[in-house]
Coordinates of C-alpha atoms in Angstrom, one line a residue:
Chain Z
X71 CA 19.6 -4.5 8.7
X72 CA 20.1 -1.7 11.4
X73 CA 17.1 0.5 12.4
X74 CA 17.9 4.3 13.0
X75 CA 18.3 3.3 17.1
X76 CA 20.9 0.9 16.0
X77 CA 18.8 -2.7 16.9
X78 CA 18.9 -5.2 14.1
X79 CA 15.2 -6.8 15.0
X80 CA 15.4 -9.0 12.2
X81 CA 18.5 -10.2 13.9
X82 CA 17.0 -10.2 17.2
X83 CA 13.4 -12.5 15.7
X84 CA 15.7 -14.7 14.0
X85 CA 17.5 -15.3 17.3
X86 CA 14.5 -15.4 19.5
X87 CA 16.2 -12.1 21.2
X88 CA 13.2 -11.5 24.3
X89 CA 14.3 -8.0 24.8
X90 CA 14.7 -7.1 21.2
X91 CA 11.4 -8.4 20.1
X92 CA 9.9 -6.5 23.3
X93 CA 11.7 -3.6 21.6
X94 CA 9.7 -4.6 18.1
X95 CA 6.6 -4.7 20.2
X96 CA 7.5 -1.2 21.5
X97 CA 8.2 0.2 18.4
X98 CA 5.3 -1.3 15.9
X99 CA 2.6 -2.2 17.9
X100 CA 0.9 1.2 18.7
X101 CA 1.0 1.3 14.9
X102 CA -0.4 -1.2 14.0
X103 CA -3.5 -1.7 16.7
X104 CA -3.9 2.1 15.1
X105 CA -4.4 0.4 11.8
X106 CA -6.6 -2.3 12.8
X107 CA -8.7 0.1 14.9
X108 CA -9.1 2.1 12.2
X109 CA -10.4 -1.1 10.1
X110 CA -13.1 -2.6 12.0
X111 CA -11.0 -4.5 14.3
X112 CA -10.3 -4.4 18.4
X113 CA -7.5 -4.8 21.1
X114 CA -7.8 -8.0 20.5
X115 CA -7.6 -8.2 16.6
X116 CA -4.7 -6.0 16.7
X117 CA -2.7 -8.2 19.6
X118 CA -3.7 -11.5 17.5
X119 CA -2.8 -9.9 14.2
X120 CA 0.5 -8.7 15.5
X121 CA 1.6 -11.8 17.4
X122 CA 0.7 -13.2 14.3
X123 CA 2.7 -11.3 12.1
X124 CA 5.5 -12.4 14.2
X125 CA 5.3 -15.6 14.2
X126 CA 5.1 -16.2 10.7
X127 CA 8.2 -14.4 10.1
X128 CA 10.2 -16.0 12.8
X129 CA 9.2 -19.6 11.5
X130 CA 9.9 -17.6 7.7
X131 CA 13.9 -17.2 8.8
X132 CA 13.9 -20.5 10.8
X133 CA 12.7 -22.7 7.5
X134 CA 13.7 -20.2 4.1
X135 CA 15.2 -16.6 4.7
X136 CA 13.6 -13.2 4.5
X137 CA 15.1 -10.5 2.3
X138 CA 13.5 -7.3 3.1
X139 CA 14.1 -4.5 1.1
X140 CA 12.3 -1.6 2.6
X141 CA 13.1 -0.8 6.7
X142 CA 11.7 -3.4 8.9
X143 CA 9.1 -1.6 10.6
X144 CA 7.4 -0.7 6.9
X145 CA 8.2 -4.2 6.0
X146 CA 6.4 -5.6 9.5
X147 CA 3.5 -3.4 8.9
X148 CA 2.7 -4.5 5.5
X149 CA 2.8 -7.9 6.8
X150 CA 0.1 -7.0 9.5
X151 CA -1.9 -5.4 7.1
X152 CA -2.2 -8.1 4.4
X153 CA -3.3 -10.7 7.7
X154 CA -5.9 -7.9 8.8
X155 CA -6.9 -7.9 5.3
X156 CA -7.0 -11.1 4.5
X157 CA -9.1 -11.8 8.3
X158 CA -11.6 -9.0 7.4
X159 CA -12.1 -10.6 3.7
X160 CA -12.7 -14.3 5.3
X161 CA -14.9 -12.6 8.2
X162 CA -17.1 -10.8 5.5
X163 CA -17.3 -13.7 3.1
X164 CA -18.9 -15.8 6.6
X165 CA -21.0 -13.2 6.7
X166 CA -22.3 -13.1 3.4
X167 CA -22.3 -17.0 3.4
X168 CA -21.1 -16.8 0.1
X169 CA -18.9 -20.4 0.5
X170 CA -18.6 -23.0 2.9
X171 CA -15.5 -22.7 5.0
X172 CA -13.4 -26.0 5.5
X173 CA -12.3 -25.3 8.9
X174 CA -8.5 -25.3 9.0
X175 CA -5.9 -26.5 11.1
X176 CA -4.0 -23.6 12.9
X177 CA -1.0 -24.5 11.4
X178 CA -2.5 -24.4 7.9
X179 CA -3.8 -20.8 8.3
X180 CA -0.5 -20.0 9.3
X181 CA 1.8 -21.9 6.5
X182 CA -0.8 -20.9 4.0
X183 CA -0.5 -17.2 5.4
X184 CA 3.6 -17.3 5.1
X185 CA 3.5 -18.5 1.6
X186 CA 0.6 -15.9 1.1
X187 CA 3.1 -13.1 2.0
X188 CA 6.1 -14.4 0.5
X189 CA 4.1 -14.0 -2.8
X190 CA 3.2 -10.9 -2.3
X191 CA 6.7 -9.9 -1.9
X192 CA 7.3 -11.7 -5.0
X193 CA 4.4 -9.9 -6.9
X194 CA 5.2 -6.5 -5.2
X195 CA 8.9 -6.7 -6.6
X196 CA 8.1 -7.4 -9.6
X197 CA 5.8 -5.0 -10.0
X198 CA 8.3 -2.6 -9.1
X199 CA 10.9 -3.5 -11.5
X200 CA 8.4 -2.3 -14.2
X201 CA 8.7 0.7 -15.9
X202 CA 7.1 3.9 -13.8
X203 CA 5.0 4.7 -16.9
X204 CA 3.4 0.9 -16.7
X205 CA 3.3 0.2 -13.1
X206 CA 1.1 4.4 -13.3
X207 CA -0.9 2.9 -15.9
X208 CA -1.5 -0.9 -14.1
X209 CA -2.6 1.0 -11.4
X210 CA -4.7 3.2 -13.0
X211 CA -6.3 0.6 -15.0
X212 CA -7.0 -1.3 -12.0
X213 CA -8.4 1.5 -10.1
X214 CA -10.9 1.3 -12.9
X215 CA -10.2 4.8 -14.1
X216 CA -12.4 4.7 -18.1
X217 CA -10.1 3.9 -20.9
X218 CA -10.8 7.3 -22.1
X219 CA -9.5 9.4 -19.3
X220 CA -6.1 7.1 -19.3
X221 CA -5.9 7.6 -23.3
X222 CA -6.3 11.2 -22.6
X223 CA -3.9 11.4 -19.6
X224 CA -1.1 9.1 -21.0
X225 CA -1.4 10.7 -24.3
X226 CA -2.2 7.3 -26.8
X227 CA -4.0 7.5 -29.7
X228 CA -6.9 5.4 -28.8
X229 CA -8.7 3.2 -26.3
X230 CA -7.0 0.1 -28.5
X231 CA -3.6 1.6 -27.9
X232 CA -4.0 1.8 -24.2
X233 CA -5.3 -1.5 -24.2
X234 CA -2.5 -3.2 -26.2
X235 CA 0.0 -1.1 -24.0
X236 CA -1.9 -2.7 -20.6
X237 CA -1.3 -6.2 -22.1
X238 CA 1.8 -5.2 -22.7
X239 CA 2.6 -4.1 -19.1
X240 CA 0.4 -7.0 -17.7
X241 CA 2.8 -9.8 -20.1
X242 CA 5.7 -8.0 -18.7
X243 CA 4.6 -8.5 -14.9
X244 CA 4.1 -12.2 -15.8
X245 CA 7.1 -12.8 -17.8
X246 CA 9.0 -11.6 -14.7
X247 CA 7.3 -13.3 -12.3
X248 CA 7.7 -17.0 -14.0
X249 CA 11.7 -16.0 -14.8
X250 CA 12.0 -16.2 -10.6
X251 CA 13.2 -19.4 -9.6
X252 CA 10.8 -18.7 -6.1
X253 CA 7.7 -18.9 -8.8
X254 CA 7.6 -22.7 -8.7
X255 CA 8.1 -22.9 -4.9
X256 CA 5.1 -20.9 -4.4
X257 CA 2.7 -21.9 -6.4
X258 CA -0.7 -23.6 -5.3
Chain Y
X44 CA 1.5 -15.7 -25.0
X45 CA -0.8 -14.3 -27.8
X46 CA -3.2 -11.3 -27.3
X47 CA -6.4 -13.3 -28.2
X48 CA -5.6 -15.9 -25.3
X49 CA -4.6 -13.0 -23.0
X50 CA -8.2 -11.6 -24.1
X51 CA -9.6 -14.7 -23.1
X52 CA -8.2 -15.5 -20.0
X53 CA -9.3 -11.7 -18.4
X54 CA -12.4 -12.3 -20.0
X55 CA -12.7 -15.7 -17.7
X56 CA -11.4 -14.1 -14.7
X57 CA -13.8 -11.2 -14.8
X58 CA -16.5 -13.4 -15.3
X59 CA -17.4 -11.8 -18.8
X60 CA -17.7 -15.0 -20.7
X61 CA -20.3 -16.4 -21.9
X62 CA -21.5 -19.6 -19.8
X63 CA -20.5 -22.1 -23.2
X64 CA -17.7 -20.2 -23.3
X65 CA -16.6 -20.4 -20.2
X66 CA -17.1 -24.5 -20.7
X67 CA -15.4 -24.5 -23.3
X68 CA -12.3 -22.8 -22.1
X69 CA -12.7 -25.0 -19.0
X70 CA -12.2 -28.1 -20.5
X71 CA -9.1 -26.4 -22.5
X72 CA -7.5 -25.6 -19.2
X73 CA -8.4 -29.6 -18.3
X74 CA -6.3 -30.5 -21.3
X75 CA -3.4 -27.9 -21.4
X76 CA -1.4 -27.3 -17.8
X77 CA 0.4 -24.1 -19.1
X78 CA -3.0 -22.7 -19.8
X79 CA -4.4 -23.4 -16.7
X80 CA -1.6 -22.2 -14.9
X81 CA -1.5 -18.8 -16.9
X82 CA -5.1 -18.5 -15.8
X83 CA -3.4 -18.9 -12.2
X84 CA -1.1 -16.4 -12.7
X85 CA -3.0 -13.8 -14.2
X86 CA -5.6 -14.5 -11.4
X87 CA -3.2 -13.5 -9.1
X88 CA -1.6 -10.9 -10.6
X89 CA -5.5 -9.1 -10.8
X90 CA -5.9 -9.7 -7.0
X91 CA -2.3 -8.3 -6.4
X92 CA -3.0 -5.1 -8.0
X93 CA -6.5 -4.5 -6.8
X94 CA -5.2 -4.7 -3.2
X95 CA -8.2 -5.7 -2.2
X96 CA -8.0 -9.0 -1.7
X97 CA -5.4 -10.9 -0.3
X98 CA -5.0 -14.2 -1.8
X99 CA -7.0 -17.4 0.1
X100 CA -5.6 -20.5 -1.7
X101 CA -5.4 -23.9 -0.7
X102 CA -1.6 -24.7 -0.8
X103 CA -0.8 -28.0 -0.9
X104 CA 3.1 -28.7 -1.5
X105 CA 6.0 -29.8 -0.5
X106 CA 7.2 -25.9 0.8
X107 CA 3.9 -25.9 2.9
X108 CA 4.5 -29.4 4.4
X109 CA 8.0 -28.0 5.1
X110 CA 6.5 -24.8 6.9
X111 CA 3.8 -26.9 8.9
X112 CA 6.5 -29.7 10.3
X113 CA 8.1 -27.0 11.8
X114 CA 5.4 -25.4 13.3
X115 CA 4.5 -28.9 14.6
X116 CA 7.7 -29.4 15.9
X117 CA 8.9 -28.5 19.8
X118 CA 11.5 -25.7 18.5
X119 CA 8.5 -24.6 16.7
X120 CA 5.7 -24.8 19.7
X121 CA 8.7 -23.3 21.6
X122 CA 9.2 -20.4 19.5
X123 CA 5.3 -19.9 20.3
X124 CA 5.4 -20.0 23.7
X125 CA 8.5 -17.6 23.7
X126 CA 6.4 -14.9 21.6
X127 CA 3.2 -15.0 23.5
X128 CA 5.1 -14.1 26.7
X129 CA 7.1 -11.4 25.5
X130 CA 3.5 -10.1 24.1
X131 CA 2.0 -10.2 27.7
X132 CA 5.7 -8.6 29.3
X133 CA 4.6 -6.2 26.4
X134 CA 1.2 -5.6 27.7
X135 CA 2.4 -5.5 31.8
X136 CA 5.3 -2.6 31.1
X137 CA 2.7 -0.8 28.4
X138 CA 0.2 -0.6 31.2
X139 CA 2.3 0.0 33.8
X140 CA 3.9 3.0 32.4
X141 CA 0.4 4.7 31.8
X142 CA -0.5 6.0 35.2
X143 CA 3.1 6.8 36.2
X144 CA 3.3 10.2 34.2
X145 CA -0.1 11.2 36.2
X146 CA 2.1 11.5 39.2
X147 CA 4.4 14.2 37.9
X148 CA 4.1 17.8 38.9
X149 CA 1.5 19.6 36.7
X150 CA 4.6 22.2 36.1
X151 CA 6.9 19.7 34.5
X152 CA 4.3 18.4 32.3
X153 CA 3.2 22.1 31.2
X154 CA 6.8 23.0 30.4
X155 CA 6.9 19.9 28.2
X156 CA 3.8 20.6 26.7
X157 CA 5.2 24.3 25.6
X158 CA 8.1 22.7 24.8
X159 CA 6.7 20.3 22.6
X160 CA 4.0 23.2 21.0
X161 CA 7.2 25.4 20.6
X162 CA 9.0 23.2 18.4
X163 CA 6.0 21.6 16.3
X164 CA 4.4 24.7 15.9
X165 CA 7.6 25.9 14.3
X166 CA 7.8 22.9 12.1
X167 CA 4.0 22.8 11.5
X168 CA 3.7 19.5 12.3
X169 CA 2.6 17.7 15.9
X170 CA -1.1 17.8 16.3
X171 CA -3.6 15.8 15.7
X172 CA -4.5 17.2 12.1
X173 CA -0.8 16.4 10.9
X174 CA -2.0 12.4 11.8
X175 CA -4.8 13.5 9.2
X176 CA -2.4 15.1 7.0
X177 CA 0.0 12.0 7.4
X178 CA -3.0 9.6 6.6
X179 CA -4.0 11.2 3.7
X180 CA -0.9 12.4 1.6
X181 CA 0.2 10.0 -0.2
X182 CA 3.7 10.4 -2.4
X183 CA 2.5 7.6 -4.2
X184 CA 0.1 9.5 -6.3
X185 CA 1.3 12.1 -7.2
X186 CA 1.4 12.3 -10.8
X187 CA 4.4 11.2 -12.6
X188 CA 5.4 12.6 -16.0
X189 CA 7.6 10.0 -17.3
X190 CA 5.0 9.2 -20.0
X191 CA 5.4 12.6 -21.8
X192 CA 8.0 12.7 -23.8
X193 CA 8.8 16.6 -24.3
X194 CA 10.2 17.9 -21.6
X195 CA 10.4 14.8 -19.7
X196 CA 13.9 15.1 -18.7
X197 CA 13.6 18.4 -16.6
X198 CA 9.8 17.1 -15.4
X199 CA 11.1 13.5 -14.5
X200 CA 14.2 15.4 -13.0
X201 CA 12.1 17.9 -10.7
X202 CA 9.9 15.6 -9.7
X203 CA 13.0 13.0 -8.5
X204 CA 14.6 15.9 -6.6
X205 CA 11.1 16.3 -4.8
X206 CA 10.7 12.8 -4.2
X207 CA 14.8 12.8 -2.4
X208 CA 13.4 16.1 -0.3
X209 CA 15.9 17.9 -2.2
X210 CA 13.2 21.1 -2.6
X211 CA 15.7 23.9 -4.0
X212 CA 16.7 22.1 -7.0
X213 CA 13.0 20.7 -7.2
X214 CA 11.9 24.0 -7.5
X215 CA 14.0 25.3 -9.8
X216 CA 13.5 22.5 -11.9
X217 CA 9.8 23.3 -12.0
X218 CA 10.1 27.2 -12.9
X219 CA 12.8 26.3 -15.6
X220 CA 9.9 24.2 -17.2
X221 CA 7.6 26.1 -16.6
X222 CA 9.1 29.2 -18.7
X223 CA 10.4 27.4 -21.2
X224 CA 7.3 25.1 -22.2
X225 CA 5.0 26.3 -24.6
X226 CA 2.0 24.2 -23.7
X227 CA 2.5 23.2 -19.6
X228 CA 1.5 20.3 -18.1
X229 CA -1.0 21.7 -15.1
X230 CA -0.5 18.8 -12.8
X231 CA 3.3 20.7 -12.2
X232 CA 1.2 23.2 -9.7
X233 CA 0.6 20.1 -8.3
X234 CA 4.8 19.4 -7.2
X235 CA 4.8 23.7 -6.8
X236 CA 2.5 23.8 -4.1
X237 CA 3.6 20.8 -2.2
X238 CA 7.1 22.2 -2.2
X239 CA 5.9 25.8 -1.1
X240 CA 3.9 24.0 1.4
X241 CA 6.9 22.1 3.0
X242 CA 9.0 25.6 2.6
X243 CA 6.1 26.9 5.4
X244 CA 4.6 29.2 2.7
X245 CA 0.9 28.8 3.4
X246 CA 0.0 31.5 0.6
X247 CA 1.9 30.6 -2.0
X248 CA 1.5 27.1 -1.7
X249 CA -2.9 27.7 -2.5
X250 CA -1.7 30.0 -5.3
X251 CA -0.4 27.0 -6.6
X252 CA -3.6 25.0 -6.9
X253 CA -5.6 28.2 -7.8
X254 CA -3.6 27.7 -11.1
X255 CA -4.2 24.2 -11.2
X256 CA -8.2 24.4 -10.1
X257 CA -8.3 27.0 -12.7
X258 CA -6.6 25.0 -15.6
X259 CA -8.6 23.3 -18.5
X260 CA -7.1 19.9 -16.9
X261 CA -9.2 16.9 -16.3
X262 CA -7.8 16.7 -13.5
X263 CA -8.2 19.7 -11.5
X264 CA -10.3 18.6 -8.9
X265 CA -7.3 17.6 -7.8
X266 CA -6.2 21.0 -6.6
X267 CA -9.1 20.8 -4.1
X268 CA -7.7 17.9 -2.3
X269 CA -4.5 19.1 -1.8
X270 CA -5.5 22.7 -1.0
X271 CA -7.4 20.6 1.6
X272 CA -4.9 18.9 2.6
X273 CA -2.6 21.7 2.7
X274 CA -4.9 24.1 5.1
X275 CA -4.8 20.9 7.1
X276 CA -1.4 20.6 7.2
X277 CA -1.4 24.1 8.7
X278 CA -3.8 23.3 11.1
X279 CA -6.2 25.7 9.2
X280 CA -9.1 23.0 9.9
X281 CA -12.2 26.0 9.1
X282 CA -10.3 26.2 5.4
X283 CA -9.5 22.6 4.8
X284 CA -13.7 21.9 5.6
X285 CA -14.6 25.1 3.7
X286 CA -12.6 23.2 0.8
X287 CA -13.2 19.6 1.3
X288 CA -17.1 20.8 1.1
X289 CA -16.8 22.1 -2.0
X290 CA -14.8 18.7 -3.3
X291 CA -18.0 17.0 -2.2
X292 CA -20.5 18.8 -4.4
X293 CA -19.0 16.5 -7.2
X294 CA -18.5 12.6 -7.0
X295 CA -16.4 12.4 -9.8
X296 CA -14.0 14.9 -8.6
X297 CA -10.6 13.6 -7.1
X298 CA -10.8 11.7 -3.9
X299 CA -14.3 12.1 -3.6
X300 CA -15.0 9.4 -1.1
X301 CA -11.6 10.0 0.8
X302 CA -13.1 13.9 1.1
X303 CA -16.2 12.4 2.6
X304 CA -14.4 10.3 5.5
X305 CA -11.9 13.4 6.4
X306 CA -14.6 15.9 6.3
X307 CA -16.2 13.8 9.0
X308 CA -12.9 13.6 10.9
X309 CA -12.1 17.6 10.9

């Protein structure tokens, strides 16, 4: 996969390329310490979550293979995002004290964080080989939009209807999911 | 997998069981593996589509043992090492190049600047509210018609041409439905305004969501964010607050807490 300035950086991290990944540093990082300024984090959260990011996609091509089927900068920074997220979550759950925390190895945070995102890529495909009319209902629904309002925007005859067609959708999601040979390799 | 198991299993999830219940469907997850591992799935699949939570599981298989030899491994604490300098290389140039453009003549950076305001302002875009604009405007939400069965064809069709940039044909799409439809979908003004937006036509583009604010729909608090957005977009910031304060005078209305956070930014 080329970029628009004709650099494959996926090429370039699978190789260990110095300059090209210098080039990827050039490119996405500005982005992405934007991002994680934006959400609660510093210089220093954004350099760890990018070098981080990184990392777990280089050891991703050295042991399975990434396919990425959006560019790689949008593909990169969804990858930084769901490690900022996922920090954030385990940052606020400390704080709340809501579980005790086995402390783990660095290399378990960061094999647990690869298969993490390679399930999301999973999920997130998926997802999008649903129909547009379920993946704009899933979404509603989740967003917790009242059954009323979706049986009025998406035009069913009542709340048991929209309910029956969100099982639907949801089944469907599954059923797709569990068909992918990946499923097993992934699961916890 | 029946609908009175699938009603169960969200039921567990969401914590909306009853605590004997809850046993009860515990100890059936004990007994039957596919059960428990559709419980697993459909876990997932919640915290997927919340987006809020990214998944913290304990993996334990053979894939992960595969993942963590390597890391343990020299090519592995190699590939490290490797990474962490180019990060610092990064970090030496990124600084470097910093104070260097103090040291050009104040004339070469004011012709850039002009240049740079010539060509943005022409295009709209380039200043700090397009960042907000950018932030904000999402192609993801807009509405999508594919559920209305009708005139779905030209709607789904106008609203593909506006998602492939092709405006003209958008457009024409849109007015074709609009005068032929007896009873019009209001979230079209929606796609019209965007599209007169993008064309550079500021006016027309609000006339848009007037139609929409003024519409019976549900949804027309929706017109006040993109209006915002819009006057944004046109670096008309006195506008965009002038609308994003009337948005905030109802929390049920579209966007309501986005509103609140861009208000504060303008």
């Amino acid at each position: 996969m080329v970029t628009k300035n004709g650099i494959n950086y996926l090429e370039g991290l699978r190789t260990g390329d110095e300059k090209i990944i210098k080039a990827i540093y050039t490119s996405m990082f500005p982005k992405v310490r934007h991002f994680v300024l934006k959400n609660e984090g510093g210089q220093q959260d954004a350099e760890e979550v990018f070098q981080n990011a990184l990392y777990q996609l280089s050891i991703r091509l050295k042991v399975s293979d990434i396919e990425i089927k959006s560019s790689f900068e949008a593909y990169l920074f969804t990858v930084c995002k769901n490690i900022w997220r996922k920090e954030l979550n385990s940052k606020k759950r400390w704080v709340r004290n809501e579980e005790v925390i086995a402390l783990k190895s660095e290399e378990s945070n960061h094999s647990e964080a690869i298969i993490a995102q390679e399930r999301w890529d999973l999920f997130e495909e998926k997802l999008q080989q649903l129909s547009p009319n379920c993946k704009e209902l899933l979404k509603d629904y989740f967003k917790k939009v009242p059954y009323d309002r979706i049986v009025k925007k998406f035009q069913y005859a009542s709340e048991n209807v929209a309910f029956q067609r969100i099982f639907k959708c949801k089944k469907r999601l599954a059923d797709l999911i569990k068909k992918d040979g990946n499923y097993a390799k992934l699961k916890s | 997998m029946e609908e009175h198991v699938y009603k169960r299993i969200e039921a567990y999830i969401s914590g909306n069981m009853s605590a004997e219940d809850a046993q009860q469907f515990e100890s059936e997850m004990a007994t039957q593996p596919d059960l428990k591992e559709e419980v697993a799935l459909y876990t997932s699949i919640n915290h997927h589509l919340t987006e809020t939570e990214f998944e913290d599981t304990n993996y334990n298989t053979a894939y992960k043992k595969e993942i963590d030899t390597y890391i343990e491994s020299e090519e592995g604490k190699a590939l490290k090492k490797k990474l962490l300098k180019v990060k610092e290389a990064y970090k030496a140039t990124s600084q470097e190049e910093a104070p260097t453009s103090k040291t050009r003549p104040l004339y070469y950076i004011l012709s850039i600047a002009a240049a740079v305001i010539l060509v943005f302002g022409l295009l709209f875009t380039g200043n700090s509210n397009t960042d907000l604009y950018t932030d904000y405007y999402q192609s993801s939400e807009l509405p999508s018609f594919t559920s209305r069965s009708d005139e779905t064809s030209l709607l789904s069709k106008a609203s593909l041409a506006f998602k492939n940039n092709d405006l003209d044909t958008s457009l024409s799409d849109f007015k074709e439905y609009l005068s032929v439809s007896k009873e019009i979908d209001p979230l079209v003004y929606i796609y019209t305004g965007l599209i007169h937006a993008e064309k550079g036509n500021l006016e027309e583009a609000i006339a848009q969501f007037d139609l929409l604010e003024t519409s019976q729909s549900l949804d027309n608090s929706r017109a006040l964010w993109y209006k915002a957005l819009t006057y944004i977009k046109f670096n008309e910031s006195t506008r965009a607050k002038e609308i994003l304060t009337t948005l905030l005078e109802n929390p049920s209305n579209y966007k309501y807490t986005e509103a609140k956070e861009l208000l504060d930014k303008l």
